[in-house]
mmCIF file of C-alpha atoms in Angstrom:
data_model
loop_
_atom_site.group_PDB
_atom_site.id
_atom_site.type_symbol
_atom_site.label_atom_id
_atom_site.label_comp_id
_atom_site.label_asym_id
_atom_site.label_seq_id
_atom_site.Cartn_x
_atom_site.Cartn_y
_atom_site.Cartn_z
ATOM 1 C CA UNK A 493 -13.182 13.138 3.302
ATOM 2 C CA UNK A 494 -9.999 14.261 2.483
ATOM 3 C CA UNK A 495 -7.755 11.530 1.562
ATOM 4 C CA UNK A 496 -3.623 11.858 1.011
ATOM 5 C CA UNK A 497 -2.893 8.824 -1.787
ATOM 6 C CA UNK A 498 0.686 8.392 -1.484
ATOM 7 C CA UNK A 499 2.186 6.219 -4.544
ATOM 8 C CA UNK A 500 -0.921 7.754 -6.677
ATOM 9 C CA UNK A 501 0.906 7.585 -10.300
ATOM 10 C CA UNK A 502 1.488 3.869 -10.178
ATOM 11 C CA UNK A 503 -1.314 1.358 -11.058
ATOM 12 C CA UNK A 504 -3.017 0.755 -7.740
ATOM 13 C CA UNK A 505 -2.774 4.313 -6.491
ATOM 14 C CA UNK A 506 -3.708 6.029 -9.911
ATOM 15 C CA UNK A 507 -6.775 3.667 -9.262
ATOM 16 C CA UNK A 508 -7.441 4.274 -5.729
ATOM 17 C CA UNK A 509 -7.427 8.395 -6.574
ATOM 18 C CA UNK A 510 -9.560 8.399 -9.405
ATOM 19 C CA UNK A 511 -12.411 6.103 -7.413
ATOM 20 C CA UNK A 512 -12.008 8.018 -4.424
ATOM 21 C CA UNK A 513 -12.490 11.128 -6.705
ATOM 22 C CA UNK A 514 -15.279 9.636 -8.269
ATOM 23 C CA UNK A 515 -16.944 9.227 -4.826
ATOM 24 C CA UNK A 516 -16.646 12.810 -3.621
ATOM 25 C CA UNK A 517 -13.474 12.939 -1.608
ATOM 26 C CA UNK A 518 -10.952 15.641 -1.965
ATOM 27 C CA UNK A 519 -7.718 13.531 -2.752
ATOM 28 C CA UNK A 520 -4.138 14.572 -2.356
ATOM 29 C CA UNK A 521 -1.915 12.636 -4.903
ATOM 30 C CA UNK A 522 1.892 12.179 -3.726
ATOM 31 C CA UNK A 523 4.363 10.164 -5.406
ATOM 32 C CA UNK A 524 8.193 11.251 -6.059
ATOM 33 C CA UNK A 525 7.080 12.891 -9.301
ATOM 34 C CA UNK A 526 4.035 14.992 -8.132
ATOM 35 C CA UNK A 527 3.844 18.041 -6.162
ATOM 36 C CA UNK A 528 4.150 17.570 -3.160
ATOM 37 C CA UNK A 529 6.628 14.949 -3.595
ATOM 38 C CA UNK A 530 7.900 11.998 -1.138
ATOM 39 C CA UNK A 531 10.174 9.343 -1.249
ATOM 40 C CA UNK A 532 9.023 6.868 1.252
ATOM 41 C CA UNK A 533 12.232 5.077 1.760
ATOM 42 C CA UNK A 534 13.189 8.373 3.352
ATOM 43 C CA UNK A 535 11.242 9.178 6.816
ATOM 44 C CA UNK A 536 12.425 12.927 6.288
ATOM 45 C CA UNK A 537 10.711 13.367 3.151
ATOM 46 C CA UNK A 538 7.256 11.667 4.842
ATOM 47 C CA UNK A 539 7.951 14.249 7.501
ATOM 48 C CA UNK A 540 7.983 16.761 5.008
ATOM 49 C CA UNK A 541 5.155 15.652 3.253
ATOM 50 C CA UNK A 542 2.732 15.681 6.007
ATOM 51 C CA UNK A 543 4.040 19.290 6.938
ATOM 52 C CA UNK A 544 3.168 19.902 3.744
ATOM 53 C CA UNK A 545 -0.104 18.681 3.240
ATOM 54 C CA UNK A 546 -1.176 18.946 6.849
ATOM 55 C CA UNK A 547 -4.237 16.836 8.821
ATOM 56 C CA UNK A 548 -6.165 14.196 6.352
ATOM 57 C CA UNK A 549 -8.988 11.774 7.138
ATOM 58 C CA UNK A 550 -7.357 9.093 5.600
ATOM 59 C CA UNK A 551 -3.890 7.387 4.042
ATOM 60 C CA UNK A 552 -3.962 5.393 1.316
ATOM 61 C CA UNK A 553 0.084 3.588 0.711
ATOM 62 C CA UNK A 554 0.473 1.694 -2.461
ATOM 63 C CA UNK A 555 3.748 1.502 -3.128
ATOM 64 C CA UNK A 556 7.316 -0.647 -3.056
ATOM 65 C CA UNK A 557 9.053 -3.138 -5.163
ATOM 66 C CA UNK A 558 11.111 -6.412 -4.584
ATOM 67 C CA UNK A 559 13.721 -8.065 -7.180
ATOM 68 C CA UNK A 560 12.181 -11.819 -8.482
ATOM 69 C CA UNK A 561 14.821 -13.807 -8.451
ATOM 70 C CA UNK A 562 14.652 -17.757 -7.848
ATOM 71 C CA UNK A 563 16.047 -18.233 -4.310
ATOM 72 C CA UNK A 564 19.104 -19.848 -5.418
ATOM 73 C CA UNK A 565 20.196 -16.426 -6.916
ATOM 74 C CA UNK A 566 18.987 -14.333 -4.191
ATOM 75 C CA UNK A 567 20.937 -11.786 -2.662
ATOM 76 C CA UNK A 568 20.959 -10.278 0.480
ATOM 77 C CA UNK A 569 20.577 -6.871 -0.572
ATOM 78 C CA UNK A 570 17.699 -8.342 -2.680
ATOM 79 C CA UNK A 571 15.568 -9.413 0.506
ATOM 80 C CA UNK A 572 16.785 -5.777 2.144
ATOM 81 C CA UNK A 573 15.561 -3.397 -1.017
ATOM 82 C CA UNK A 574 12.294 -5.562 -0.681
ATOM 83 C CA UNK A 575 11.871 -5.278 3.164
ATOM 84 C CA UNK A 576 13.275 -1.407 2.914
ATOM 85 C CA UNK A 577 10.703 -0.344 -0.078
ATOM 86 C CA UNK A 578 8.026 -2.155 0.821
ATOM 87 C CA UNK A 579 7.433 -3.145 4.001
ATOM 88 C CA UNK A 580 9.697 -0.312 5.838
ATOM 89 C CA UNK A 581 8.339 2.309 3.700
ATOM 90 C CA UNK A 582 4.927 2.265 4.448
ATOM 91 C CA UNK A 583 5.486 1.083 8.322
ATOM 92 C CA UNK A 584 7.225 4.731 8.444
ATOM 93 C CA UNK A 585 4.200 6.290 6.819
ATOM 94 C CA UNK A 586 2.346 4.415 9.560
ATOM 95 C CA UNK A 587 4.289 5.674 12.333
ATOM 96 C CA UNK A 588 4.093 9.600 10.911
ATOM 97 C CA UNK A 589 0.489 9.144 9.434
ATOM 98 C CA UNK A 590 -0.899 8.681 13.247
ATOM 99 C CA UNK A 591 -0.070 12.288 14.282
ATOM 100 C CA UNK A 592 -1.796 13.263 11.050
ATOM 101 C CA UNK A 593 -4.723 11.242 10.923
ATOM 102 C CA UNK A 594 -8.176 13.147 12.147
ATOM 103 C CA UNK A 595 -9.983 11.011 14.584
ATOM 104 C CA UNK A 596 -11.573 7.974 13.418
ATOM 105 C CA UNK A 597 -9.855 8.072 10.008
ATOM 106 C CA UNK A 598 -7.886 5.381 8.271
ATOM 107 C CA UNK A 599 -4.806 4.088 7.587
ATOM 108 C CA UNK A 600 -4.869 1.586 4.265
ATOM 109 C CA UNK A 601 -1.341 -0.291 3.104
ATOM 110 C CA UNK A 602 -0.641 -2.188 0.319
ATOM 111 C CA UNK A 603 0.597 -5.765 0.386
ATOM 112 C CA UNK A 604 -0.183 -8.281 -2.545
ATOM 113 C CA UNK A 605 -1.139 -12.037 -3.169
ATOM 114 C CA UNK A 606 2.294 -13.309 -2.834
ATOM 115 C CA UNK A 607 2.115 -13.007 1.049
ATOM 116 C CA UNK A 608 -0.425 -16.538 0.882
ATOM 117 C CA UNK A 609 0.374 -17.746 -2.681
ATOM 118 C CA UNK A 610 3.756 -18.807 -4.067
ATOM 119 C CA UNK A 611 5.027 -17.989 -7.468
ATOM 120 C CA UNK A 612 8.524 -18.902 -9.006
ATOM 121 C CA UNK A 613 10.826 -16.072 -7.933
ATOM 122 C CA UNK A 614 9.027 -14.040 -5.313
ATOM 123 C CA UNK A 615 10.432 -15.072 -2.335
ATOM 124 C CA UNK A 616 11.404 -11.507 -1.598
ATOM 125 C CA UNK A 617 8.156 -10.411 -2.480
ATOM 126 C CA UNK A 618 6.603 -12.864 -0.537
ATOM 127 C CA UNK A 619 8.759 -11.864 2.635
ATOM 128 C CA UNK A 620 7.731 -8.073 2.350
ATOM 129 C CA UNK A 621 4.297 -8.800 1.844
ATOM 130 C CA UNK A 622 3.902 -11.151 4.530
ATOM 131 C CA UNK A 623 5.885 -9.211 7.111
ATOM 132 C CA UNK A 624 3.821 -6.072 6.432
ATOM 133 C CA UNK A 625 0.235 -7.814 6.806
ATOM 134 C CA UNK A 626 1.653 -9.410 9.935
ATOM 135 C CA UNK A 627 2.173 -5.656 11.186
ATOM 136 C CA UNK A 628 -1.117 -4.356 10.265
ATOM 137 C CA UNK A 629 -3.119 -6.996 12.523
ATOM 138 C CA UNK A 630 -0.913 -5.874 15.098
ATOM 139 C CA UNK A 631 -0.534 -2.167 14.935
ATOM 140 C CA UNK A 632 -4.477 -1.550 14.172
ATOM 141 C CA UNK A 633 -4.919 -3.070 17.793
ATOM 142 C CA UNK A 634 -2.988 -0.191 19.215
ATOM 143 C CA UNK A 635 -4.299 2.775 16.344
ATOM 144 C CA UNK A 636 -5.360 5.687 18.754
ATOM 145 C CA UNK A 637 -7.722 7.869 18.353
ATOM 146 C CA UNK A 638 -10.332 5.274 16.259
ATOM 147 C CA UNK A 639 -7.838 5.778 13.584
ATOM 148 C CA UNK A 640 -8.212 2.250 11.837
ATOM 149 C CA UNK A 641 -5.524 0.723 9.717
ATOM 150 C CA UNK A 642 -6.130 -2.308 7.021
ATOM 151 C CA UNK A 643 -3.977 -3.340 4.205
ATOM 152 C CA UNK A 644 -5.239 -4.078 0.522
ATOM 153 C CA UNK A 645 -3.780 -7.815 -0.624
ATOM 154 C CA UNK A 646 -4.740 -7.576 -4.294
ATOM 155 C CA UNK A 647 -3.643 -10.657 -6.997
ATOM 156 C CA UNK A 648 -1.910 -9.828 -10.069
ATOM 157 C CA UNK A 649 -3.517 -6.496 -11.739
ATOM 158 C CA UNK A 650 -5.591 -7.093 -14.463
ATOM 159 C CA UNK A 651 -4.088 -3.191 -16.048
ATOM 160 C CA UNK A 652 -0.794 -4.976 -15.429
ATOM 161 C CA UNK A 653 -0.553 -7.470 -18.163
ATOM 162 C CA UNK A 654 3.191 -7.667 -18.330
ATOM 163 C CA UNK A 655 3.380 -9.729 -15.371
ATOM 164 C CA UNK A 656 0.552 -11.940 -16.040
ATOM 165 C CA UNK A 657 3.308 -14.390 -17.273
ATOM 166 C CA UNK A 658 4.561 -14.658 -13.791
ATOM 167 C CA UNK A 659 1.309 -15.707 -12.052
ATOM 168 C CA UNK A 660 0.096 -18.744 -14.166
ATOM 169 C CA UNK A 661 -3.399 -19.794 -12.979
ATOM 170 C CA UNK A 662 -4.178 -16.718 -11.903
ATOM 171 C CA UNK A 663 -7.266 -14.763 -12.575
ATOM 172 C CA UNK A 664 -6.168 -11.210 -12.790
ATOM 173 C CA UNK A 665 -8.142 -8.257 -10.718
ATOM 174 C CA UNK A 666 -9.961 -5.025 -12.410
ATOM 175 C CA UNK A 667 -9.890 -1.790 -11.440
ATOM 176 C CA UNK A 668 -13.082 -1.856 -10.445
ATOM 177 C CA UNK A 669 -12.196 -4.829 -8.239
ATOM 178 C CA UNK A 670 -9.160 -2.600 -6.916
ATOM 179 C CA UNK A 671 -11.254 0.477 -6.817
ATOM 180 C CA UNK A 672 -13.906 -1.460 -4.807
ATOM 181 C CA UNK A 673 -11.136 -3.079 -1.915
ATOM 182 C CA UNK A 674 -9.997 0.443 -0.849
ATOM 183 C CA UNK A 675 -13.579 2.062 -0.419
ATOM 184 C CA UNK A 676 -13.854 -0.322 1.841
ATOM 185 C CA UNK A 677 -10.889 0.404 3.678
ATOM 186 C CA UNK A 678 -11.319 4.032 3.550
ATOM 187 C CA UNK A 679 -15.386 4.249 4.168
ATOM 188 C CA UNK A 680 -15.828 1.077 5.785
ATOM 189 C CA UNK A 681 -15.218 0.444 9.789
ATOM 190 C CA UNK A 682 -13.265 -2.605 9.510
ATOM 191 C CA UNK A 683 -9.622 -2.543 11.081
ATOM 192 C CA UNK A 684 -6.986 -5.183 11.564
ATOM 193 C CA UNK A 685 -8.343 -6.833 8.426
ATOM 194 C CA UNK A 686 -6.256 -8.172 5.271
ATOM 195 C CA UNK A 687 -8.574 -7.019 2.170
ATOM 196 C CA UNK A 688 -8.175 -10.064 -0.361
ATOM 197 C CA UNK A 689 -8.573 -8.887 -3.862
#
């Protein structure tokens, strides 16, 4: 298969390519500092990215941020950065990705444990996340084509120990665990499905 990995130098995506490398697909990394380039807060530079790179048999999105801030200190423009490079981002990829999709392929987002598990500051994380697995139940319903669309939810990443702090109690994931979660999505035939990691 030939997979676009959008968000591939950050540590989901860098994980995602090198599995899906390691089983035989041709993978096209994009982030803002690879060739091609994208900036998915921008839905002219996902245009131009899927000129670029042309039809694909699957999309892989792991990307966005949100401020943590306890709630009493959050802004507004806190909860709209989160919602805009999170959840908005990759809903635009959506929306572009289905005129580049082959038939059958896949569609695989990126939202994280804080969408069903609260931790001390992440209310704006916990907003994006939640609002974007709420769209992927939804939107994979009405996928064309047999194009199928699931989101990866994974828990704090074990390669990610600087936020460990943040997520007492929590057992953090592998890559192998992260690895594992987007074969799934990408060879599997599930669709409309939240993949808890």
């Amino acid at each position: 298969m030939r997979v676009l990995v959008i968000g591939a130098t950050g540590s989901i995506g860098g994980v995602v390519a090198e599995t899906l490398e390691s089983r035989g697909h041709e993978v096209v990394r994009a982030s803002r500092r690879s060739d091609p380039s994208v900036d998915v807060t921008d839905p002219a530079s996902i245009s131009a990215l899927f000129a670029a790179v042309g039809d694909v048999d699957a999309v892989v999105v792991a990307v966005g941020s949100a401020a943590f801030r306890p709630v009493t200190e959050l802004r507004r423009d806190d909860v709209v950065h989160a919602f805009t490079a999170k959840t908005l981002a990759q809903i635009d990829v959506v929306l572009q990705a289905l005129d580049h999709v082959r038939d059958g392929g896949s569609i695989t987002l990126t939202s994280g444990v804080l969408a069903r598990e609260p931790v001390a500051a992440g209310a704006a994380a916990a907003m994006a996340n939640g609002a974007l697995e709420s769209f992927t139940i939804t939107a994979a319903a009405e996928a064309p084509r047999g194009i199928r669309l699931n989101a990866v939810s994974p828990d704090v990443l074990a390669n990610s120990p600087r936020y460990h702090a943040a997520f007492p109690g929590h057992r953090p994931v592998t890559d192998e665990e992260i690895g594992a979660a987007y074969v799934r999505a990408v060879e599997g035939i599930v669709s409309g499905r939240i993949l808890r990691v």
